Amino acid sequence: MDLVEIVLALLLSVAVIGTIAKWIPVPLPLLLVAGGVALSFMPVLDTVRIDPAIFFLLFIPPLLFADGWLIPKRDLLGLLRPVLLLAFGLVTLTVIVVGYLIHWLIPGMPLAAAFALGAIVSPTDAVAVSAITANLKMPSRITHILGGESLINDASGLVAFKFAVAAVATGLFSWTDAAEQVVLLSGGGVLVGLASAWLIGELRVRIARHSVDDPTIQTVFSLLTPFAAYLAAEAAHVSGILAVVAAGIYAGMHDTRHVDTATRQHSFEVWTMLLFVFNGLVFVLLGIQLRVVLIRLEGESWLHLAGYALALVAALVIVRMVWVFPAAYLPRLLSSKVRDSEPPLSARAVFIVGWAGIRGSVTMAAALSIPFALDNGTPFPGRDLIIFLAGTTIVLTLVLNAVTLPLFIRLLHIRGDGNAEREERAARIATSQAAVDVLERELPKLAHSREIAQAQRLLDLYRYRLTFHSANAERRREMEAVRSGEHRLVLAALEAERAELFSLRDTGVINEDTLRTIQADLDHAESLVAPKGRHAH
């Protein structure tokens, strides 16, 4: 029962802290870490001991899969060069610099263990950047580069981490052998991930064709995909991490085209909840583990520990800033094709990309997955210190960026380019025009007056949408004002329907099943007209 109670307490804490984060202007990850520290004073939670292998299997596949599913594929391919330079070049440099720096600062930590720390802190977290800059507009190129980097360097950093942990266990490491293994393991992992996602995707399509298109069943298959890809790759002795990323990218493209509306909506809601819980649990556990490892590090000087943490964060910031400018400008200097095909490069935008090096949930998940002991039974060297440094890196980069990143964006006059809004508007115009064209062709074919009236109302709706999205900003504001009045009337009518529905239930005229059926229709109708920020009852 202790385990069940601990899990329930952690889930409750994530929900409560998430609620508090809606009321105060502090990044949610920082609140979750603080909540974890507070929870660590509870007698049961201060002895939480997580099996590293289970933790890695439980947390890493769904987090990476979701990132791959959500990443805009077109933009990832269009920005592949800068993304790969950050995700592989910068990760490699970070592992080397951090490894040698920590080994020099802490001679008692083996070089391979220091490299493991470098690999742990190398992935960045685009979700944390988005949370901090939520109220600020940034150019789409910056956001896509940061998102693509976060996805790929999660994979590259975790692959490097696996090699470093293996080197600690065996005491053997060769850069040549490692490079060869990376190529083989990476290629094999990508192939296994694509094959796993393809097989599950085909299975889901065939099940749906046989009239088993239950969104709940389809969502279960979606949830199992990252674990299937990871376990299949590990069984084939290739990279399970890259298999999950490849599976996520493929599934994102497949599901968009082949999954029905009800399943997409259901899957999205389930995945949103799970990702919130998983990310929240990682940060809460970080807070708990920070106090626990500090207790175990009582023999260490607090001054030394603070110095190690600050030196590590300073090294990460310096290495990133040193890397991003040459990586951005050298290809343009060396290739006229790059200069001609890409937009002008802003040094201010490059600086923001370099400064937005926040570490997040994947870093902590990797740190907590370090084994307690090696195969020969000896403790993993410096495990508690590595967890402490990884945790403080996350906290310090979050605090540093929460304070400075919005300030730099404003001071450097970084503005949104409006590309996403223009693209969405053009798509809405095109889709509305397509609907108008079809309805205009079908209208003369209708014979019954009721069908004609219904088709005319639908045609008027699409013509309104077409006019709205084609209008200038001032005209759209005028139309929105008129539309908002209509929406208020619709919402008032829906509220009256809902009140009557509950009255019928309360007086025993209808049962709960009937109530839920009609309530779902009312909720759907409300979601179509309710302004942003309003939620159905």
JSON list of N, CA, C and O in Angstrom, two decimals, residues 260-309:
[
{"chain": "A", "resi": 260, "resn": "ASP", "atom": "N", "xyz": [-9.61, 8.84, -37.74]},
{"chain": "A", "resi": 260, "resn": "ASP", "atom": "CA", "xyz": [-10.85, 9.61, -37.83]},
{"chain": "A", "resi": 260, "resn": "ASP", "atom": "C", "xyz": [-10.90, 10.69, -36.76]},
{"chain": "A", "resi": 260, "resn": "ASP", "atom": "O", "xyz": [-10.10, 10.72, -35.82]},
{"chain": "A", "resi": 261, "resn": "THR", "atom": "N", "xyz": [-11.86, 11.59, -36.91]},
{"chain": "A", "resi": 261, "resn": "THR", "atom": "CA", "xyz": [-11.96, 12.77, -36.05]},
{"chain": "A", "resi": 261, "resn": "THR", "atom": "C", "xyz": [-12.11, 12.40, -34.57]},
{"chain": "A", "resi": 261, "resn": "THR", "atom": "O", "xyz": [-11.43, 12.95, -33.71]},
{"chain": "A", "resi": 262, "resn": "ALA", "atom": "N", "xyz": [-13.02, 11.47, -34.28]},
{"chain": "A", "resi": 262, "resn": "ALA", "atom": "CA", "xyz": [-13.27, 11.10, -32.88]},
{"chain": "A", "resi": 262, "resn": "ALA", "atom": "C", "xyz": [-12.01, 10.55, -32.22]},
{"chain": "A", "resi": 262, "resn": "ALA", "atom": "O", "xyz": [-11.70, 10.88, -31.07]},
{"chain": "A", "resi": 263, "resn": "THR", "atom": "N", "xyz": [-11.27, 9.71, -32.96]},
{"chain": "A", "resi": 263, "resn": "THR", "atom": "CA", "xyz": [-10.04, 9.14, -32.40]},
{"chain": "A", "resi": 263, "resn": "THR", "atom": "C", "xyz": [-8.98, 10.20, -32.20]},
{"chain": "A", "resi": 263, "resn": "THR", "atom": "O", "xyz": [-8.27, 10.20, -31.20]},
{"chain": "A", "resi": 264, "resn": "ARG", "atom": "N", "xyz": [-8.85, 11.13, -33.17]},
{"chain": "A", "resi": 264, "resn": "ARG", "atom": "CA", "xyz": [-7.87, 12.20, -33.03]},
{"chain": "A", "resi": 264, "resn": "ARG", "atom": "C", "xyz": [-8.15, 13.03, -31.78]},
{"chain": "A", "resi": 264, "resn": "ARG", "atom": "O", "xyz": [-7.25, 13.35, -31.01]},
{"chain": "A", "resi": 265, "resn": "GLN", "atom": "N", "xyz": [-9.42, 13.39, -31.58]},
{"chain": "A", "resi": 265, "resn": "GLN", "atom": "CA", "xyz": [-9.77, 14.19, -30.41]},
{"chain": "A", "resi": 265, "resn": "GLN", "atom": "C", "xyz": [-9.52, 13.43, -29.12]},
{"chain": "A", "resi": 265, "resn": "GLN", "atom": "O", "xyz": [-8.95, 13.97, -28.16]},
{"chain": "A", "resi": 266, "resn": "HIS", "atom": "N", "xyz": [-9.94, 12.18, -29.10]},
{"chain": "A", "resi": 266, "resn": "HIS", "atom": "CA", "xyz": [-9.76, 11.37, -27.89]},
{"chain": "A", "resi": 266, "resn": "HIS", "atom": "C", "xyz": [-8.27, 11.16, -27.59]},
{"chain": "A", "resi": 266, "resn": "HIS", "atom": "O", "xyz": [-7.82, 11.34, -26.44]},
{"chain": "A", "resi": 267, "resn": "SER", "atom": "N", "xyz": [-7.50, 10.80, -28.60]},
{"chain": "A", "resi": 267, "resn": "SER", "atom": "CA", "xyz": [-6.06, 10.57, -28.41]},
{"chain": "A", "resi": 267, "resn": "SER", "atom": "C", "xyz": [-5.37, 11.84, -27.93]},
{"chain": "A", "resi": 267, "resn": "SER", "atom": "O", "xyz": [-4.49, 11.79, -27.06]},
{"chain": "A", "resi": 268, "resn": "PHE", "atom": "N", "xyz": [-5.74, 12.97, -28.53]},
{"chain": "A", "resi": 268, "resn": "PHE", "atom": "CA", "xyz": [-5.10, 14.23, -28.16]},
{"chain": "A", "resi": 268, "resn": "PHE", "atom": "C", "xyz": [-5.35, 14.54, -26.68]},
{"chain": "A", "resi": 268, "resn": "PHE", "atom": "O", "xyz": [-4.42, 14.94, -25.96]},
{"chain": "A", "resi": 269, "resn": "GLU", "atom": "N", "xyz": [-6.58, 14.34, -26.23]},
{"chain": "A", "resi": 269, "resn": "GLU", "atom": "CA", "xyz": [-6.89, 14.63, -24.83]},
{"chain": "A", "resi": 269, "resn": "GLU", "atom": "C", "xyz": [-6.14, 13.69, -23.89]},
{"chain": "A", "resi": 269, "resn": "GLU", "atom": "O", "xyz": [-5.61, 14.11, -22.86]},
{"chain": "A", "resi": 270, "resn": "VAL", "atom": "N", "xyz": [-6.09, 12.40, -24.25]},
{"chain": "A", "resi": 270, "resn": "VAL", "atom": "CA", "xyz": [-5.39, 11.43, -23.40]},
{"chain": "A", "resi": 270, "resn": "VAL", "atom": "C", "xyz": [-3.91, 11.73, -23.34]},
{"chain": "A", "resi": 270, "resn": "VAL", "atom": "O", "xyz": [-3.29, 11.75, -22.27]},
{"chain": "A", "resi": 271, "resn": "TRP", "atom": "N", "xyz": [-3.30, 11.99, -24.53]},
{"chain": "A", "resi": 271, "resn": "TRP", "atom": "CA", "xyz": [-1.87, 12.28, -24.56]},
{"chain": "A", "resi": 271, "resn": "TRP", "atom": "C", "xyz": [-1.55, 13.57, -23.83]},
{"chain": "A", "resi": 271, "resn": "TRP", "atom": "O", "xyz": [-0.52, 13.68, -23.15]},
{"chain": "A", "resi": 272, "resn": "THR", "atom": "N", "xyz": [-2.41, 14.58, -23.96]},
{"chain": "A", "resi": 272, "resn": "THR", "atom": "CA", "xyz": [-2.19, 15.84, -23.25]},
{"chain": "A", "resi": 272, "resn": "THR", "atom": "C", "xyz": [-2.15, 15.62, -21.74]},
{"chain": "A", "resi": 272, "resn": "THR", "atom": "O", "xyz": [-1.28, 16.14, -21.03]},
{"chain": "A", "resi": 273, "resn": "MET", "atom": "N", "xyz": [-3.08, 14.82, -21.25]},
{"chain": "A", "resi": 273, "resn": "MET", "atom": "CA", "xyz": [-3.12, 14.53, -19.81]},
{"chain": "A", "resi": 273, "resn": "MET", "atom": "C", "xyz": [-1.88, 13.76, -19.38]},
{"chain": "A", "resi": 273, "resn": "MET", "atom": "O", "xyz": [-1.23, 14.08, -18.37]},
{"chain": "A", "resi": 274, "resn": "LEU", "atom": "N", "xyz": [-1.52, 12.71, -20.15]},
{"chain": "A", "resi": 274, "resn": "LEU", "atom": "CA", "xyz": [-0.36, 11.89, -19.78]},
{"chain": "A", "resi": 274, "resn": "LEU", "atom": "C", "xyz": [0.93, 12.69, -19.79]},
{"chain": "A", "resi": 274, "resn": "LEU", "atom": "O", "xyz": [1.78, 12.54, -18.90]},
{"chain": "A", "resi": 275, "resn": "LEU", "atom": "N", "xyz": [1.11, 13.55, -20.80]},
{"chain": "A", "resi": 275, "resn": "LEU", "atom": "CA", "xyz": [2.34, 14.34, -20.87]},
{"chain": "A", "resi": 275, "resn": "LEU", "atom": "C", "xyz": [2.41, 15.34, -19.73]},
{"chain": "A", "resi": 275, "resn": "LEU", "atom": "O", "xyz": [3.49, 15.59, -19.17]},
{"chain": "A", "resi": 276, "resn": "PHE", "atom": "N", "xyz": [1.28, 15.92, -19.37]},
{"chain": "A", "resi": 276, "resn": "PHE", "atom": "CA", "xyz": [1.26, 16.82, -18.22]},
{"chain": "A", "resi": 276, "resn": "PHE", "atom": "C", "xyz": [1.67, 16.06, -16.95]},
{"chain": "A", "resi": 276, "resn": "PHE", "atom": "O", "xyz": [2.50, 16.55, -16.16]},
{"chain": "A", "resi": 277, "resn": "VAL", "atom": "N", "xyz": [1.12, 14.87, -16.77]},
{"chain": "A", "resi": 277, "resn": "VAL", "atom": "CA", "xyz": [1.43, 14.08, -15.58]},
{"chain": "A", "resi": 277, "resn": "VAL", "atom": "C", "xyz": [2.88, 13.64, -15.59]},
{"chain": "A", "resi": 277, "resn": "VAL", "atom": "O", "xyz": [3.60, 13.78, -14.58]},
{"chain": "A", "resi": 278, "resn": "PHE", "atom": "N", "xyz": [3.38, 13.13, -16.73]},
{"chain": "A", "resi": 278, "resn": "PHE", "atom": "CA", "xyz": [4.74, 12.62, -16.79]},
{"chain": "A", "resi": 278, "resn": "PHE", "atom": "C", "xyz": [5.77, 13.74, -16.58]},
{"chain": "A", "resi": 278, "resn": "PHE", "atom": "O", "xyz": [6.72, 13.59, -15.82]},
{"chain": "A", "resi": 279, "resn": "ASN", "atom": "N", "xyz": [5.57, 14.86, -17.28]},
{"chain": "A", "resi": 279, "resn": "ASN", "atom": "CA", "xyz": [6.49, 15.99, -17.09]},
{"chain": "A", "resi": 279, "resn": "ASN", "atom": "C", "xyz": [6.42, 16.49, -15.65]},
{"chain": "A", "resi": 279, "resn": "ASN", "atom": "O", "xyz": [7.45, 16.82, -15.04]},
{"chain": "A", "resi": 280, "resn": "GLY", "atom": "N", "xyz": [5.20, 16.56, -15.11]},
{"chain": "A", "resi": 280, "resn": "GLY", "atom": "CA", "xyz": [5.05, 17.01, -13.74]},
{"chain": "A", "resi": 280, "resn": "GLY", "atom": "C", "xyz": [5.74, 16.09, -12.75]},
{"chain": "A", "resi": 280, "resn": "GLY", "atom": "O", "xyz": [6.43, 16.53, -11.82]},
{"chain": "A", "resi": 281, "resn": "LEU", "atom": "N", "xyz": [5.56, 14.78, -12.93]},
{"chain": "A", "resi": 281, "resn": "LEU", "atom": "CA", "xyz": [6.20, 13.82, -12.03]},
{"chain": "A", "resi": 281, "resn": "LEU", "atom": "C", "xyz": [7.72, 13.92, -12.07]},
{"chain": "A", "resi": 281, "resn": "LEU", "atom": "O", "xyz": [8.39, 13.81, -11.04]},
{"chain": "A", "resi": 282, "resn": "VAL", "atom": "N", "xyz": [8.28, 14.14, -13.26]},
{"chain": "A", "resi": 282, "resn": "VAL", "atom": "CA", "xyz": [9.74, 14.26, -13.37]},
{"chain": "A", "resi": 282, "resn": "VAL", "atom": "C", "xyz": [10.24, 15.42, -12.53]},
{"chain": "A", "resi": 282, "resn": "VAL", "atom": "O", "xyz": [11.22, 15.30, -11.78]},
{"chain": "A", "resi": 283, "resn": "PHE", "atom": "N", "xyz": [9.57, 16.57, -12.62]},
{"chain": "A", "resi": 283, "resn": "PHE", "atom": "CA", "xyz": [10.04, 17.74, -11.88]},
{"chain": "A", "resi": 283, "resn": "PHE", "atom": "C", "xyz": [9.78, 17.61, -10.38]},
{"chain": "A", "resi": 283, "resn": "PHE", "atom": "O", "xyz": [10.59, 18.06, -9.57]},
{"chain": "A", "resi": 284, "resn": "VAL", "atom": "N", "xyz": [8.65, 17.01, -10.00]},
{"chain": "A", "resi": 284, "resn": "VAL", "atom": "CA", "xyz": [8.39, 16.78, -8.58]},
{"chain": "A", "resi": 284, "resn": "VAL", "atom": "C", "xyz": [9.44, 15.82, -8.01]},
{"chain": "A", "resi": 284, "resn": "VAL", "atom": "O", "xyz": [9.99, 16.05, -6.92]},
{"chain": "A", "resi": 285, "resn": "LEU", "atom": "N", "xyz": [9.72, 14.75, -8.74]},
{"chain": "A", "resi": 285, "resn": "LEU", "atom": "CA", "xyz": [10.75, 13.81, -8.28]},
{"chain": "A", "resi": 285, "resn": "LEU", "atom": "C", "xyz": [12.12, 14.46, -8.22]},
{"chain": "A", "resi": 285, "resn": "LEU", "atom": "O", "xyz": [12.95, 14.11, -7.38]},
{"chain": "A", "resi": 286, "resn": "LEU", "atom": "N", "xyz": [12.36, 15.42, -9.13]},
{"chain": "A", "resi": 286, "resn": "LEU", "atom": "CA", "xyz": [13.62, 16.18, -9.07]},
{"chain": "A", "resi": 286, "resn": "LEU", "atom": "C", "xyz": [13.73, 16.90, -7.73]},
{"chain": "A", "resi": 286, "resn": "LEU", "atom": "O", "xyz": [14.76, 16.85, -7.05]},
{"chain": "A", "resi": 287, "resn": "GLY", "atom": "N", "xyz": [12.65, 17.59, -7.33]},
{"chain": "A", "resi": 287, "resn": "GLY", "atom": "CA", "xyz": [12.67, 18.28, -6.05]},
{"chain": "A", "resi": 287, "resn": "GLY", "atom": "C", "xyz": [12.89, 17.34, -4.89]},
{"chain": "A", "resi": 287, "resn": "GLY", "atom": "O", "xyz": [13.66, 17.63, -3.96]},
{"chain": "A", "resi": 288, "resn": "ILE", "atom": "N", "xyz": [12.23, 16.18, -4.92]},
{"chain": "A", "resi": 288, "resn": "ILE", "atom": "CA", "xyz": [12.39, 15.19, -3.85]},
{"chain": "A", "resi": 288, "resn": "ILE", "atom": "C", "xyz": [13.82, 14.67, -3.82]},
{"chain": "A", "resi": 288, "resn": "ILE", "atom": "O", "xyz": [14.47, 14.60, -2.77]},
{"chain": "A", "resi": 289, "resn": "GLN", "atom": "N", "xyz": [14.35, 14.33, -5.01]},
{"chain": "A", "resi": 289, "resn": "GLN", "atom": "CA", "xyz": [15.69, 13.75, -5.07]},
{"chain": "A", "resi": 289, "resn": "GLN", "atom": "C", "xyz": [16.77, 14.76, -4.73]},
{"chain": "A", "resi": 289, "resn": "GLN", "atom": "O", "xyz": [17.82, 14.39, -4.20]},
{"chain": "A", "resi": 290, "resn": "LEU", "atom": "N", "xyz": [16.55, 16.05, -4.99]},
{"chain": "A", "resi": 290, "resn": "LEU", "atom": "CA", "xyz": [17.56, 17.06, -4.66]},
{"chain": "A", "resi": 290, "resn": "LEU", "atom": "C", "xyz": [17.85, 17.05, -3.16]},
{"chain": "A", "resi": 290, "resn": "LEU", "atom": "O", "xyz": [19.01, 17.08, -2.74]},
{"chain": "A", "resi": 291, "resn": "ARG", "atom": "N", "xyz": [16.80, 17.04, -2.37]},
{"chain": "A", "resi": 291, "resn": "ARG", "atom": "CA", "xyz": [17.02, 17.02, -0.92]},
{"chain": "A", "resi": 291, "resn": "ARG", "atom": "C", "xyz": [17.62, 15.69, -0.47]},
{"chain": "A", "resi": 291, "resn": "ARG", "atom": "O", "xyz": [18.50, 15.66, 0.39]},
{"chain": "A", "resi": 292, "resn": "VAL", "atom": "N", "xyz": [17.15, 14.61, -1.09]},
{"chain": "A", "resi": 292, "resn": "VAL", "atom": "CA", "xyz": [17.66, 13.28, -0.70]},
{"chain": "A", "resi": 292, "resn": "VAL", "atom": "C", "xyz": [19.15, 13.17, -1.01]},
{"chain": "A", "resi": 292, "resn": "VAL", "atom": "O", "xyz": [19.93, 12.71, -0.16]},
{"chain": "A", "resi": 293, "resn": "VAL", "atom": "N", "xyz": [19.57, 13.60, -2.20]},
{"chain": "A", "resi": 293, "resn": "VAL", "atom": "CA", "xyz": [20.99, 13.48, -2.54]},
{"chain": "A", "resi": 293, "resn": "VAL", "atom": "C", "xyz": [21.83, 14.46, -1.72]},
{"chain": "A", "resi": 293, "resn": "VAL", "atom": "O", "xyz": [22.99, 14.18, -1.41]},
{"chain": "A", "resi": 294, "resn": "LEU", "atom": "N", "xyz": [21.26, 15.61, -1.37]},
{"chain": "A", "resi": 294, "resn": "LEU", "atom": "CA", "xyz": [22.00, 16.54, -0.52]},
{"chain": "A", "resi": 294, "resn": "LEU", "atom": "C", "xyz": [22.27, 15.93, 0.85]},
{"chain": "A", "resi": 294, "resn": "LEU", "atom": "O", "xyz": [23.34, 16.13, 1.45]},
{"chain": "A", "resi": 295, "resn": "ILE", "atom": "N", "xyz": [21.30, 15.17, 1.35]},
{"chain": "A", "resi": 295, "resn": "ILE", "atom": "CA", "xyz": [21.50, 14.48, 2.63]},
{"chain": "A", "resi": 295, "resn": "ILE", "atom": "C", "xyz": [22.63, 13.47, 2.49]},
{"chain": "A", "resi": 295, "resn": "ILE", "atom": "O", "xyz": [23.49, 13.34, 3.37]},
{"chain": "A", "resi": 296, "resn": "ARG", "atom": "N", "xyz": [22.64, 12.75, 1.35]},
{"chain": "A", "resi": 296, "resn": "ARG", "atom": "CA", "xyz": [23.69, 11.75, 1.14]},
{"chain": "A", "resi": 296, "resn": "ARG", "atom": "C", "xyz": [25.04, 12.39, 0.83]},
{"chain": "A", "resi": 296, "resn": "ARG", "atom": "O", "xyz": [26.07, 11.71, 0.90]},
{"chain": "A", "resi": 297, "resn": "LEU", "atom": "N", "xyz": [25.04, 13.68, 0.45]},
{"chain": "A", "resi": 297, "resn": "LEU", "atom": "CA", "xyz": [26.29, 14.38, 0.16]},
{"chain": "A", "resi": 297, "resn": "LEU", "atom": "C", "xyz": [26.73, 15.24, 1.33]},
{"chain": "A", "resi": 297, "resn": "LEU", "atom": "O", "xyz": [27.45, 16.23, 1.15]},
{"chain": "A", "resi": 298, "resn": "GLU", "atom": "N", "xyz": [26.31, 14.87, 2.54]},
{"chain": "A", "resi": 298, "resn": "GLU", "atom": "CA", "xyz": [26.60, 15.70, 3.71]},
{"chain": "A", "resi": 298, "resn": "GLU", "atom": "C", "xyz": [28.10, 15.90, 3.92]},
{"chain": "A", "resi": 298, "resn": "GLU", "atom": "O", "xyz": [28.52, 16.91, 4.46]},
{"chain": "A", "resi": 299, "resn": "GLY", "atom": "N", "xyz": [28.90, 14.96, 3.49]},
{"chain": "A", "resi": 299, "resn": "GLY", "atom": "CA", "xyz": [30.34, 15.11, 3.68]},
{"chain": "A", "resi": 299, "resn": "GLY", "atom": "C", "xyz": [30.97, 16.15, 2.77]},
{"chain": "A", "resi": 299, "resn": "GLY", "atom": "O", "xyz": [32.10, 16.60, 2.98]},
{"chain": "A", "resi": 300, "resn": "GLU", "atom": "N", "xyz": [30.26, 16.54, 1.73]},
{"chain": "A", "resi": 300, "resn": "GLU", "atom": "CA", "xyz": [30.78, 17.52, 0.77]},
{"chain": "A", "resi": 300, "resn": "GLU", "atom": "C", "xyz": [30.57, 18.94, 1.29]},
{"chain": "A", "resi": 300, "resn": "GLU", "atom": "O", "xyz": [29.60, 19.22, 2.00]},
{"chain": "A", "resi": 301, "resn": "SER", "atom": "N", "xyz": [31.48, 19.82, 0.90]},
{"chain": "A", "resi": 301, "resn": "SER", "atom": "CA", "xyz": [31.35, 21.23, 1.27]},
{"chain": "A", "resi": 301, "resn": "SER", "atom": "C", "xyz": [30.25, 21.88, 0.44]},
{"chain": "A", "resi": 301, "resn": "SER", "atom": "O", "xyz": [30.20, 21.72, -0.78]},
{"chain": "A", "resi": 302, "resn": "TRP", "atom": "N", "xyz": [29.35, 22.62, 1.13]},
{"chain": "A", "resi": 302, "resn": "TRP", "atom": "CA", "xyz": [28.29, 23.33, 0.40]},
{"chain": "A", "resi": 302, "resn": "TRP", "atom": "C", "xyz": [28.88, 24.32, -0.58]},
{"chain": "A", "resi": 302, "resn": "TRP", "atom": "O", "xyz": [28.35, 24.52, -1.68]},
{"chain": "A", "resi": 303, "resn": "LEU", "atom": "N", "xyz": [29.98, 24.93, -0.20]},
{"chain": "A", "resi": 303, "resn": "LEU", "atom": "CA", "xyz": [30.63, 25.90, -1.09]},
{"chain": "A", "resi": 303, "resn": "LEU", "atom": "C", "xyz": [31.14, 25.22, -2.34]},
{"chain": "A", "resi": 303, "resn": "LEU", "atom": "O", "xyz": [31.00, 25.74, -3.46]},
{"chain": "A", "resi": 304, "resn": "HIS", "atom": "N", "xyz": [31.72, 24.03, -2.16]},
{"chain": "A", "resi": 304, "resn": "HIS", "atom": "CA", "xyz": [32.22, 23.28, -3.33]},
{"chain": "A", "resi": 304, "resn": "HIS", "atom": "C", "xyz": [31.06, 22.86, -4.23]},
{"chain": "A", "resi": 304, "resn": "HIS", "atom": "O", "xyz": [31.15, 22.95, -5.46]},
{"chain": "A", "resi": 305, "resn": "LEU", "atom": "N", "xyz": [29.97, 22.36, -3.63]},
{"chain": "A", "resi": 305, "resn": "LEU", "atom": "CA", "xyz": [28.83, 21.93, -4.43]},
{"chain": "A", "resi": 305, "resn": "LEU", "atom": "C", "xyz": [28.25, 23.09, -5.24]},
{"chain": "A", "resi": 305, "resn": "LEU", "atom": "O", "xyz": [27.94, 22.94, -6.42]},
{"chain": "A", "resi": 306, "resn": "ALA", "atom": "N", "xyz": [28.11, 24.24, -4.58]},
{"chain": "A", "resi": 306, "resn": "ALA", "atom": "CA", "xyz": [27.59, 25.42, -5.29]},
{"chain": "A", "resi": 306, "resn": "ALA", "atom": "C", "xyz": [28.55, 25.82, -6.40]},
{"chain": "A", "resi": 306, "resn": "ALA", "atom": "O", "xyz": [28.12, 26.20, -7.51]},
{"chain": "A", "resi": 307, "resn": "GLY", "atom": "N", "xyz": [29.86, 25.74, -6.13]},
{"chain": "A", "resi": 307, "resn": "GLY", "atom": "CA", "xyz": [30.85, 26.09, -7.15]},
{"chain": "A", "resi": 307, "resn": "GLY", "atom": "C", "xyz": [30.78, 25.15, -8.35]},
{"chain": "A", "resi": 307, "resn": "GLY", "atom": "O", "xyz": [30.85, 25.60, -9.51]},
{"chain": "A", "resi": 308, "resn": "TYR", "atom": "N", "xyz": [30.63, 23.84, -8.08]},
{"chain": "A", "resi": 308, "resn": "TYR", "atom": "CA", "xyz": [30.51, 22.88, -9.19]},
{"chain": "A", "resi": 308, "resn": "TYR", "atom": "C", "xyz": [29.28, 23.19, -10.05]},
{"chain": "A", "resi": 308, "resn": "TYR", "atom": "O", "xyz": [29.34, 23.17, -11.29]},
{"chain": "A", "resi": 309, "resn": "ALA", "atom": "N", "xyz": [28.15, 23.46, -9.38]},
{"chain": "A", "resi": 309, "resn": "ALA", "atom": "CA", "xyz": [26.90, 23.72, -10.12]},
{"chain": "A", "resi": 309, "resn": "ALA", "atom": "C", "xyz": [27.02, 24.98, -10.97]},
{"chain": "A", "resi": 309, "resn": "ALA", "atom": "O", "xyz": [26.62, 24.99, -12.15]}
]
